[in-house]
């Protein structure tokens, strides 16, 4: 086996350089430990996220197309960590392949060609399919035994059905399969696919309190120790706002919200100090200590 | 307007607007048979005055002012639940996008100026820096929305956890990014893009 | 003294496991009248049956009881065994000691005692059994079809094609019914006339079909296989055999301004007319109420111009008697009209829609005539009031139907589909017109039906508005429609140029009178009742009478034709034998004691009870009694339990038989 | 299941009048399904409950039945369309008569058991058996001139009315 038989270009997205710093750090740590190569796309720009497609589809498509063009400079399929960026980038390829007019407009805007050839892959897909669950399981040094995880998909990892094609749109199991390979137990719960309030976090935090509150309550009901997410937006709403939600609803959750890469990296033996547990608002260390994982 | 009766005729039904929404969204409006499944699963339904199915219904009747006057479209979280589950493949999420664009372009009488403002700042950020800097976004939003105290408590917490970058710099390729914005504006001016 | 044989079966171990079969046989042997009793491993097997036959012969048995399984299982088997042993099969009974005993009880003692009781009951019964002979009725292989719409035509053609004679009776001057009035038909949009006319001609030309148009059923006598039908041929004033259908009479008739009801009064016709150009037969009829000659004795133009001399002003109604073996009723439906509701309609009226006073409010059938290429406007959609092309047309569904408190609770079943069709036809003819439909829901459960409706909405851009209409009123030359869109939650107002009401499908006026003549039952709306909603959907409870088409309930053409062919198949099944044989379980009246109260007639679900006049030799009426027609009686026994003077008895279940069982307890 | 079976001091005699098409077949089904029920019932088969003359019920009581069951098709499912409907009307009036004579109406049970309801047959029979067992033997029943009684009963206003309303 060569040092890296899997190599990817990497689009972290804005959040991973700021509020989701621990997602970025743990991703790099995990991939390094698994021997997967990851090279950041130079000069990538914001994908436009929800606000762009919300009001200006052409802009949204153009920003994403530009990023795809930039990614061409690095070898390997494009690995994306953020579910929102993943969704936008994939949707762009999908819509532009369907509409000749839109493609021409976009190509004019970015002054270049749209790259349809570059496969856009979410980290989950890379772990579950490209690497494979067997190899992932083989790499586990510290099984997450005893940890009951509620896997939270949110909206954009699976929807709309024809875009991400990651897993069954209404009953996905990819997160459960991946974290299961690391020895964790997963709970069956009702709000896996409900919306957390997404980008209303800025303009209408009340919405987030309600929707994310329901999600936390559902996970708690199912007996989960913690939540696992694959999207910085979800993380922001469920972790950063958790205290506020507790105040608003009068419920106590105390539910650490991990990025999936944090838990996996922990399992494959990356030092906990390198996984940004200290940046989480709901302190996960008591739980991890209790389970003998740190 | 809100509760006045609908006078239906070929004149009062703005079908041109409907066709525009259909073109922008790439989704048929007429296919909808008002089953209500979209509204049944919409996480934002309780915040909207027109549930998603009614938005489509008003569109079918060409009631364009009634749709844009409401705040429903600004409360859509783009979660795609409706689109995913619609039995008729009505792409409601895309229709919502299209409606917001229409309202945005018209700088129309949206009641949800806060969401509009957040969107606007977000896009401005991209144009100026190339990437999103959450600290700046939040700070400017608070300043401009007059909600100075909003999230006041969160700011310091996040800073101490290293979650907000106080300092940021522009992308090296900021020139190329500006070009995208201006070229899109140019296309629109020439009427070559919606 | 009777000589009964009792045969107790082990059924392998199924019975003998819990029932002491030897003991049962031994106890049976002691019962009075039993001269032979035995037990055997498998009574239904060949050796078991031979055992029975041998015993009948050797012991001269005059009745047998087989104590074994349920009669529903093997009664036929043992009765035919008895028959081949020379015993009347109705003198063989079964005692059910398996399903009703050994299988449901565990205690051997109790089960054995119960088995003995059951045997004793059946022995008591068989002693009172009478020899019965299966009833045979000859079958006249000739069918009557009443009503010449698509249902009647289809049924008549199917039966005639099978080689049987058919008499087709149609009330109007031409066959064709409603389908002849339609423009194009859902779900395929093929032209109604184009598919209908050839069938009409086939029916008229078929060597096995006798057509009586402008005729009605005067009376019906007899029963299955043997009906006598009297047909009243109304005076046409035209001798059918002479008329060549040249049409000169109609062309020359000076009375030309009579509203043509075939065209829903939108067009005009002369006093001597055929209802529509493709009419079958193409023989005119004089509308005596509007003919000058009949009103004042003057004119006579038609007679003068008619070359073959076919006009006969003196013609009178004639009565024809037709013997038939089976009847298919196919008299179709009528549409409720908001202005002139059919007599006896349960609908309370539509004052809120103007009671028919707004000229541009029409019904679905009128719209069909407007859209029909052979209609009064040549297929142009022009509104009645001023002949202008309407640009905004509002369709209103469920008018009269599904409005329990307005009179009718049922769904008319066809109007959702034909309204969708109307919006399409309208769009095809008036490209810049807009169709609106007020509806509660679209009921489109048929092959390619929902797709058809969706096409109207999605491709032909009909605006469907969920919600009923509250009121219609005239405003200038517009009709204002006040409705609401319940999805939006707002009132809707449309100033329409034309409003089309999908009014309720109702039975024919007078459907009940015909039913009474036929002795068939009908529901509270006058739709004819099938014998069983699921398993006998084309049979009437009255044997030998079958239903086809919309007379049984609202139906579209595919359903109508299916039912018509099914009815025809039933008729052919009946005609497959020249004699009918049926179980002789029928009621008989004791004429000596019957007091003619006719309670029995009231309760009989089959209409089997008739009045019979008893006369002396001179023919003087002595008295009237009830008479049960064995061809019709279904054998339920309700009459017997009802008769206050105990004058009617059901063979096979006589009071004697039942009492014997009870008393043996 | 061969559990301990109680022996009772009193075993009532039950007569069941059933129609061929529904209840008789339902009882057959109980058999083919091997359901278990008390062995006290004796079945008399009729084409239809419409054939069941109340006199039979009287006679059964006279002949020592402690309980009587009348069972046929569910309303609307009658093989003969309306037989059970007439039966229902007739028995409504008849119950009053029985009551008048002094028969405890708890000894007479009417029910609907379809050909598919083997389980229901078992329930009905078991329940009636247990109820009648608890009531004890039927008191000595004075001989009635059944015919008279019945022909008299047809003229009760209830029955008259019942028949007037038959369509
Ligand atoms: C507006 C409208 C549009 C429709 N469009 C469609 C369509 O597009 N597709 C479709 O599948 N269906 C359609 N239908 C339904 C269709 O008309 C019926 O299914 C069909 O006509 C039923 O045929 P029928 O023979 O049972 O009855 P009818 O057509 O009513 O025929 C009955 C015949 O019996 C005669 N008759 C009545 N009483 C007597 C009597 N006492 N003695 C002798 N003769 C008698 C009548 O004169 C008539 O000729 C439509 C109906 C309406 C009202
Ligand atoms: C949940 C449900 C509830 C319903 N309730 C009602 C109701 O209340 N009232 C009502 O009127 N209707 C009801 N229906 C509808 C009713 O079940 C159908 O109308 C009816 O069963 C159709 O009968 P069928 O003989 O056409 O088809 P089926 O019942 O499907 O019979 C077809 C038979 O053909 C056999 N077969 C199939 N392929 C082959 C082959 N290649 N070779 C040999 N044999 C083959 C099958 O094994 C089967 O036995 C209901 C249906 C459903 C699903
Ligand atoms: S789910 Fe689709 S068809 Fe149903 S109401 Fe919503 S948009 Fe219309
Ligand atoms: S995309 Fe918008 S309208 Fe659709 S379900 Fe999500 S929030 Fe509701
Ligand atoms: S003119 Fe005589 S032959 Fe000609 S259609 Fe009239 S009646 Fe018949
Ligand atoms: S006699 Fe009567 S039918 Fe004949 S032409 Fe004169 S008006 Fe017409
Ligand atoms: S078919 Fe449709 S329009 Fe007609 S009564 Fe039924 S629901 Fe109403
Ligand atoms: S598909 Fe079934 S449930 Fe739906 S409308 Fe048709 S019949 Fe009713
Ligand atoms: S009920 Fe009896 S008495 Fe009355 S008419 Fe019928 S048979 Fe005769
Ligand atoms: S037995 Fe039934 S069907 Fe026959 S005559 Fe009597 S009531 Fe009518």
Short mmCIF file of N, CA, C and O in Angstrom, two decimals, chain D residues 57-143:
data_model
loop_
_atom_site.label_atom_id
_atom_site.label_comp_id
_atom_site.label_asym_id
_atom_site.label_seq_id
_atom_site.Cartn_x
_atom_site.Cartn_y
_atom_site.Cartn_z
N UNK D 57 -90.04 -20.77 19.29
CA UNK D 57 -89.32 -20.38 20.49
C UNK D 57 -90.13 -20.78 21.73
O UNK D 57 -89.61 -21.38 22.67
N UNK D 58 -91.42 -20.49 21.64
CA UNK D 58 -92.31 -20.88 22.75
C UNK D 58 -92.25 -22.38 22.98
O UNK D 58 -92.11 -22.86 24.10
N UNK D 59 -92.29 -23.10 21.86
CA UNK D 59 -92.31 -24.56 21.94
C UNK D 59 -91.02 -25.07 22.59
O UNK D 59 -91.05 -25.98 23.42
N UNK D 60 -89.93 -24.44 22.19
CA UNK D 60 -88.64 -24.88 22.74
C UNK D 60 -88.64 -24.68 24.26
O UNK D 60 -88.22 -25.57 25.00
N UNK D 61 -89.13 -23.53 24.70
CA UNK D 61 -89.19 -23.30 26.14
C UNK D 61 -90.09 -24.33 26.81
O UNK D 61 -89.77 -24.88 27.86
N UNK D 62 -91.22 -24.59 26.15
CA UNK D 62 -92.15 -25.57 26.72
C UNK D 62 -91.51 -26.93 26.84
O UNK D 62 -91.75 -27.67 27.77
N UNK D 63 -90.68 -27.26 25.83
CA UNK D 63 -90.08 -28.59 25.79
C UNK D 63 -88.84 -28.68 26.65
O UNK D 63 -88.05 -29.60 26.53
N UNK D 64 -88.64 -27.66 27.46
CA UNK D 64 -87.58 -27.78 28.44
C UNK D 64 -86.29 -27.06 28.11
O UNK D 64 -85.28 -27.27 28.78
N UNK D 65 -86.29 -26.23 27.08
CA UNK D 65 -85.09 -25.45 26.84
C UNK D 65 -84.97 -24.40 27.95
O UNK D 65 -85.96 -23.82 28.36
N UNK D 66 -83.73 -24.18 28.39
CA UNK D 66 -83.53 -23.16 29.41
C UNK D 66 -83.12 -21.83 28.77
O UNK D 66 -83.17 -20.79 29.40
N UNK D 67 -82.69 -21.93 27.55
CA UNK D 67 -82.32 -20.71 26.84
C UNK D 67 -82.50 -20.92 25.34
O UNK D 67 -82.41 -22.05 24.86
N UNK D 68 -82.79 -19.83 24.62
CA UNK D 68 -82.96 -19.94 23.18
C UNK D 68 -82.12 -18.86 22.50
O UNK D 68 -82.11 -17.71 22.94
N UNK D 69 -81.42 -19.29 21.47
CA UNK D 69 -80.62 -18.34 20.69
C UNK D 69 -81.19 -18.27 19.28
O UNK D 69 -81.51 -19.31 18.70
N UNK D 70 -81.37 -17.05 18.78
CA UNK D 70 -81.79 -16.89 17.40
C UNK D 70 -80.70 -16.10 16.71
O UNK D 70 -80.35 -15.00 17.16
N UNK D 71 -80.16 -16.64 15.66
CA UNK D 71 -79.04 -15.94 15.04
C UNK D 71 -79.07 -16.07 13.53
O UNK D 71 -79.35 -17.14 12.98
N UNK D 72 -78.78 -14.97 12.88
CA UNK D 72 -78.79 -14.97 11.41
C UNK D 72 -77.75 -14.03 10.86
O UNK D 72 -76.79 -13.65 11.54
N UNK D 73 -78.00 -13.62 9.63
CA UNK D 73 -77.04 -12.76 8.95
C UNK D 73 -77.11 -11.35 9.51
O UNK D 73 -78.12 -10.92 10.04
N UNK D 74 -76.02 -10.63 9.36
CA UNK D 74 -76.01 -9.22 9.76
C UNK D 74 -77.02 -8.45 8.91
O UNK D 74 -77.29 -8.83 7.77
N UNK D 75 -77.53 -7.36 9.46
CA UNK D 75 -78.49 -6.57 8.68
C UNK D 75 -77.85 -6.19 7.34
O UNK D 75 -76.69 -5.79 7.31
N UNK D 76 -78.60 -6.34 6.29
CA UNK D 76 -78.06 -5.96 4.98
C UNK D 76 -77.35 -7.11 4.28
O UNK D 76 -77.08 -7.04 3.10
N UNK D 77 -77.04 -8.18 5.02
CA UNK D 77 -76.31 -9.29 4.39
C UNK D 77 -77.20 -10.50 4.14
O UNK D 77 -76.72 -11.55 3.76
N UNK D 78 -78.48 -10.35 4.39
CA UNK D 78 -79.38 -11.50 4.28
C UNK D 78 -79.29 -12.08 2.88
O UNK D 78 -79.33 -11.37 1.89
N UNK D 79 -79.17 -13.39 2.83
CA UNK D 79 -79.13 -14.08 1.55
C UNK D 79 -80.40 -13.82 0.74
O UNK D 79 -80.39 -13.80 -0.48
N UNK D 80 -81.48 -13.64 1.47
CA UNK D 80 -82.75 -13.37 0.80
C UNK D 80 -83.12 -11.90 0.88
O UNK D 80 -84.29 -11.53 0.88
N UNK D 81 -82.11 -11.08 1.07
CA UNK D 81 -82.23 -9.62 1.11
C UNK D 81 -82.90 -9.06 2.34
O UNK D 81 -82.35 -8.18 2.98
N UNK D 82 -84.10 -9.55 2.66
CA UNK D 82 -84.83 -8.85 3.71
C UNK D 82 -85.37 -9.77 4.79
O UNK D 82 -86.04 -9.33 5.70
N UNK D 83 -85.08 -11.05 4.70
CA UNK D 83 -85.64 -12.00 5.67
C UNK D 83 -85.30 -11.65 7.09
O UNK D 83 -86.16 -11.61 7.97
N UNK D 84 -84.04 -11.32 7.33
CA UNK D 84 -83.64 -11.03 8.70
C UNK D 84 -84.26 -9.73 9.19
O UNK D 84 -84.48 -9.54 10.37
N UNK D 85 -84.55 -8.86 8.24
CA UNK D 85 -85.21 -7.60 8.59
C UNK D 85 -86.62 -7.87 9.11
O UNK D 85 -87.03 -7.36 10.15
N UNK D 86 -87.33 -8.74 8.39
CA UNK D 86 -88.68 -9.08 8.86
C UNK D 86 -88.62 -9.80 10.19
O UNK D 86 -89.43 -9.57 11.07
N UNK D 87 -87.60 -10.68 10.31
CA UNK D 87 -87.46 -11.42 11.56
C UNK D 87 -87.27 -10.45 12.72
O UNK D 87 -87.90 -10.57 13.76
N UNK D 88 -86.43 -9.46 12.49
CA UNK D 88 -86.13 -8.50 13.53
C UNK D 88 -87.42 -7.80 13.99
O UNK D 88 -87.69 -7.65 15.17
N UNK D 89 -88.20 -7.36 13.01
CA UNK D 89 -89.46 -6.68 13.34
C UNK D 89 -90.35 -7.59 14.16
O UNK D 89 -90.97 -7.21 15.14
N UNK D 90 -90.43 -8.86 13.68
CA UNK D 90 -91.34 -9.80 14.29
C UNK D 90 -90.92 -10.05 15.73
O UNK D 90 -91.73 -10.06 16.65
N UNK D 91 -89.61 -10.23 15.93
CA UNK D 91 -89.14 -10.57 17.28
C UNK D 91 -89.26 -9.39 18.24
O UNK D 91 -89.43 -9.59 19.43
N UNK D 92 -89.19 -8.21 17.71
CA UNK D 92 -89.34 -7.04 18.58
C UNK D 92 -90.69 -7.12 19.28
O UNK D 92 -90.81 -6.92 20.49
N UNK D 93 -91.71 -7.45 18.51
CA UNK D 93 -93.05 -7.55 19.09
C UNK D 93 -93.15 -8.79 19.98
O UNK D 93 -93.77 -8.77 21.05
N UNK D 94 -92.48 -9.85 19.52
CA UNK D 94 -92.59 -11.12 20.23
C UNK D 94 -91.98 -11.04 21.63
O UNK D 94 -92.47 -11.63 22.58
N UNK D 95 -90.90 -10.29 21.75
CA UNK D 95 -90.25 -10.16 23.05
C UNK D 95 -91.22 -9.61 24.09
O UNK D 95 -91.24 -10.05 25.24
N UNK D 96 -92.03 -8.66 23.65
CA UNK D 96 -92.99 -8.08 24.59
C UNK D 96 -93.97 -9.13 25.07
O UNK D 96 -94.33 -9.19 26.24
N UNK D 97 -94.34 -9.98 24.12
CA UNK D 97 -95.28 -11.04 24.44
C UNK D 97 -94.66 -11.98 25.48
O UNK D 97 -95.27 -12.33 26.48
N UNK D 98 -93.42 -12.38 25.22
CA UNK D 98 -92.73 -13.29 26.13
C UNK D 98 -92.65 -12.69 27.53
O UNK D 98 -92.87 -13.36 28.54
N UNK D 99 -92.30 -11.43 27.53
CA UNK D 99 -92.18 -10.71 28.79
C UNK D 99 -93.49 -10.80 29.55
O UNK D 99 -93.55 -11.07 30.73
N UNK D 100 -94.56 -10.60 28.79
CA UNK D 100 -95.91 -10.62 29.37
C UNK D 100 -96.23 -11.98 29.96
O UNK D 100 -96.78 -12.10 31.05
N UNK D 101 -95.82 -13.01 29.25
CA UNK D 101 -96.07 -14.36 29.72
C UNK D 101 -95.25 -14.65 30.96
O UNK D 101 -95.55 -15.55 31.74
N UNK D 102 -94.17 -13.91 31.13
CA UNK D 102 -93.36 -14.12 32.32
C UNK D 102 -92.08 -14.86 32.06
O UNK D 102 -91.47 -15.43 32.96
N UNK D 103 -91.63 -14.88 30.80
CA UNK D 103 -90.33 -15.49 30.52
C UNK D 103 -89.27 -14.41 30.70
O UNK D 103 -89.40 -13.32 30.17
N UNK D 104 -88.26 -14.75 31.48
CA UNK D 104 -87.17 -13.80 31.67
C UNK D 104 -86.46 -13.62 30.32
O UNK D 104 -85.95 -14.58 29.74
N UNK D 105 -86.46 -12.40 29.85
CA UNK D 105 -85.94 -12.16 28.50
C UNK D 105 -84.44 -12.45 28.39
O UNK D 105 -83.90 -12.56 27.29
N UNK D 106 -83.78 -12.57 29.53
CA UNK D 106 -82.36 -12.91 29.48
C UNK D 106 -82.12 -14.32 28.97
O UNK D 106 -81.00 -14.69 28.66
N UNK D 107 -83.18 -15.10 28.92
CA UNK D 107 -83.05 -16.47 28.41
C UNK D 107 -83.11 -16.50 26.88
O UNK D 107 -82.89 -17.54 26.28
N UNK D 108 -83.47 -15.41 26.29
CA UNK D 108 -83.63 -15.38 24.83
C UNK D 108 -82.63 -14.40 24.26
O UNK D 108 -82.60 -13.23 24.65
N UNK D 109 -81.83 -14.90 23.37
CA UNK D 109 -80.78 -14.03 22.83
C UNK D 109 -80.89 -13.95 21.31
O UNK D 109 -81.06 -14.97 20.64
N UNK D 110 -80.84 -12.74 20.80
CA UNK D 110 -80.78 -12.57 19.34
C UNK D 110 -79.39 -12.08 18.97
O UNK D 110 -78.84 -11.23 19.68
N UNK D 111 -78.85 -12.61 17.91
CA UNK D 111 -77.54 -12.09 17.52
C UNK D 111 -77.32 -12.26 16.03
O UNK D 111 -78.09 -12.94 15.35
N UNK D 112 -76.28 -11.61 15.57
CA UNK D 112 -75.89 -11.74 14.16
C UNK D 112 -74.53 -12.39 14.11
O UNK D 112 -73.57 -11.87 14.70
N UNK D 113 -74.46 -13.51 13.46
CA UNK D 113 -73.15 -14.16 13.29
C UNK D 113 -73.01 -14.49 11.82
O UNK D 113 -73.84 -15.21 11.26
N UNK D 114 -72.00 -13.96 11.20
CA UNK D 114 -71.85 -14.21 9.77
C UNK D 114 -71.04 -15.47 9.55
O UNK D 114 -70.48 -16.04 10.48
N UNK D 115 -70.97 -15.88 8.29
CA UNK D 115 -70.26 -17.10 7.93
C UNK D 115 -68.78 -16.99 8.25
O UNK D 115 -68.07 -17.98 8.33
N UNK D 116 -68.30 -15.76 8.46
CA UNK D 116 -66.88 -15.58 8.70
C UNK D 116 -66.58 -15.44 10.19
O UNK D 116 -65.45 -15.23 10.57
N UNK D 117 -67.62 -15.53 11.02
CA UNK D 117 -67.42 -15.20 12.43
C UNK D 117 -67.50 -16.43 13.35
O UNK D 117 -68.33 -16.49 14.26
N UNK D 118 -66.62 -17.38 13.09
CA UNK D 118 -66.56 -18.55 13.96
C UNK D 118 -66.34 -18.15 15.41
O UNK D 118 -66.97 -18.68 16.33
N UNK D 119 -65.45 -17.19 15.59
CA UNK D 119 -65.12 -16.73 16.94
C UNK D 119 -66.32 -16.12 17.63
O UNK D 119 -66.57 -16.32 18.82
N UNK D 120 -67.10 -15.38 16.86
CA UNK D 120 -68.26 -14.73 17.46
C UNK D 120 -69.30 -15.76 17.89
O UNK D 120 -69.93 -15.63 18.93
N UNK D 121 -69.45 -16.79 17.07
CA UNK D 121 -70.38 -17.86 17.42
C UNK D 121 -70.01 -18.43 18.78
O UNK D 121 -70.85 -18.62 19.67
N UNK D 122 -68.73 -18.72 18.96
CA UNK D 122 -68.26 -19.27 20.22
C UNK D 122 -68.57 -18.32 21.37
O UNK D 122 -69.09 -18.72 22.42
N UNK D 123 -68.29 -17.05 21.16
CA UNK D 123 -68.56 -16.04 22.19
C UNK D 123 -70.03 -16.04 22.58
O UNK D 123 -70.38 -16.07 23.76
N UNK D 124 -70.88 -15.98 21.55
CA UNK D 124 -72.32 -15.86 21.80
C UNK D 124 -72.83 -17.07 22.56
O UNK D 124 -73.54 -16.96 23.56
N UNK D 125 -72.43 -18.25 22.09
CA UNK D 125 -72.92 -19.48 22.70
C UNK D 125 -72.41 -19.60 24.14
O UNK D 125 -73.15 -19.93 25.07
N UNK D 126 -71.13 -19.29 24.31
CA UNK D 126 -70.53 -19.40 25.64
C UNK D 126 -71.22 -18.45 26.62
O UNK D 126 -71.60 -18.82 27.73
N UNK D 127 -71.38 -17.24 26.15
CA UNK D 127 -71.98 -16.23 27.02
C UNK D 127 -73.39 -16.62 27.45
O UNK D 127 -73.74 -16.55 28.63
N UNK D 128 -74.18 -17.05 26.45
CA UNK D 128 -75.56 -17.40 26.75
C UNK D 128 -75.59 -18.60 27.69
O UNK D 128 -76.36 -18.64 28.66
N UNK D 129 -74.75 -19.58 27.42
CA UNK D 129 -74.73 -20.78 28.27
C UNK D 129 -74.43 -20.38 29.72
O UNK D 129 -75.10 -20.82 30.65
N UNK D 130 -73.39 -19.55 29.86
CA UNK D 130 -73.01 -19.18 31.22
C UNK D 130 -74.09 -18.36 31.91
O UNK D 130 -74.38 -18.55 33.09
N UNK D 131 -74.70 -17.49 31.12
CA UNK D 131 -75.74 -16.65 31.72
C UNK D 131 -76.90 -17.52 32.20
O UNK D 131 -77.37 -17.38 33.32
N UNK D 132 -77.32 -18.42 31.32
CA UNK D 132 -78.48 -19.25 31.66
C UNK D 132 -78.14 -20.21 32.79
O UNK D 132 -78.94 -20.47 33.67
N UNK D 133 -76.88 -20.66 32.77
CA UNK D 133 -76.46 -21.54 33.85
C UNK D 133 -76.60 -20.82 35.19
O UNK D 133 -77.10 -21.36 36.18
N UNK D 134 -76.21 -19.56 35.19
CA UNK D 134 -76.28 -18.78 36.42
C UNK D 134 -77.74 -18.54 36.83
O UNK D 134 -78.06 -18.44 38.01
N UNK D 135 -78.62 -18.48 35.83
CA UNK D 135 -80.03 -18.21 36.15
C UNK D 135 -80.74 -19.44 36.70
O UNK D 135 -81.82 -19.35 37.28
N UNK D 136 -80.15 -20.60 36.43
CA UNK D 136 -80.78 -21.82 36.90
C UNK D 136 -81.81 -22.33 35.92
O UNK D 136 -82.06 -21.70 34.87
N UNK D 137 -82.45 -23.46 36.22
CA UNK D 137 -83.40 -24.05 35.27
C UNK D 137 -84.60 -23.14 35.03
O UNK D 137 -84.99 -22.38 35.91
N UNK D 138 -85.15 -23.27 33.86
CA UNK D 138 -86.35 -22.52 33.49
C UNK D 138 -87.51 -23.01 34.37
O UNK D 138 -87.74 -24.21 34.49
N UNK D 139 -88.25 -22.08 34.96
CA UNK D 139 -89.36 -22.52 35.81
C UNK D 139 -90.41 -23.25 34.97
O UNK D 139 -90.51 -23.03 33.77
N UNK D 140 -91.13 -24.09 35.64
CA UNK D 140 -92.18 -24.87 34.96
C UNK D 140 -93.03 -23.92 34.10
O UNK D 140 -93.49 -22.89 34.56
N UNK D 141 -93.20 -24.27 32.85
CA UNK D 141 -93.84 -23.35 31.92
C UNK D 141 -95.23 -23.87 31.61
O UNK D 141 -95.40 -24.97 31.11
N UNK D 142 -96.20 -23.05 31.92
CA UNK D 142 -97.55 -23.59 31.73
C UNK D 142 -97.85 -23.71 30.24
O UNK D 142 -97.40 -22.89 29.43
N UNK D 143 -98.53 -24.77 29.92
CA UNK D 143 -98.81 -25.05 28.51
C UNK D 143 -99.61 -23.92 27.89
O UNK D 143 -100.61 -23.49 28.43
#
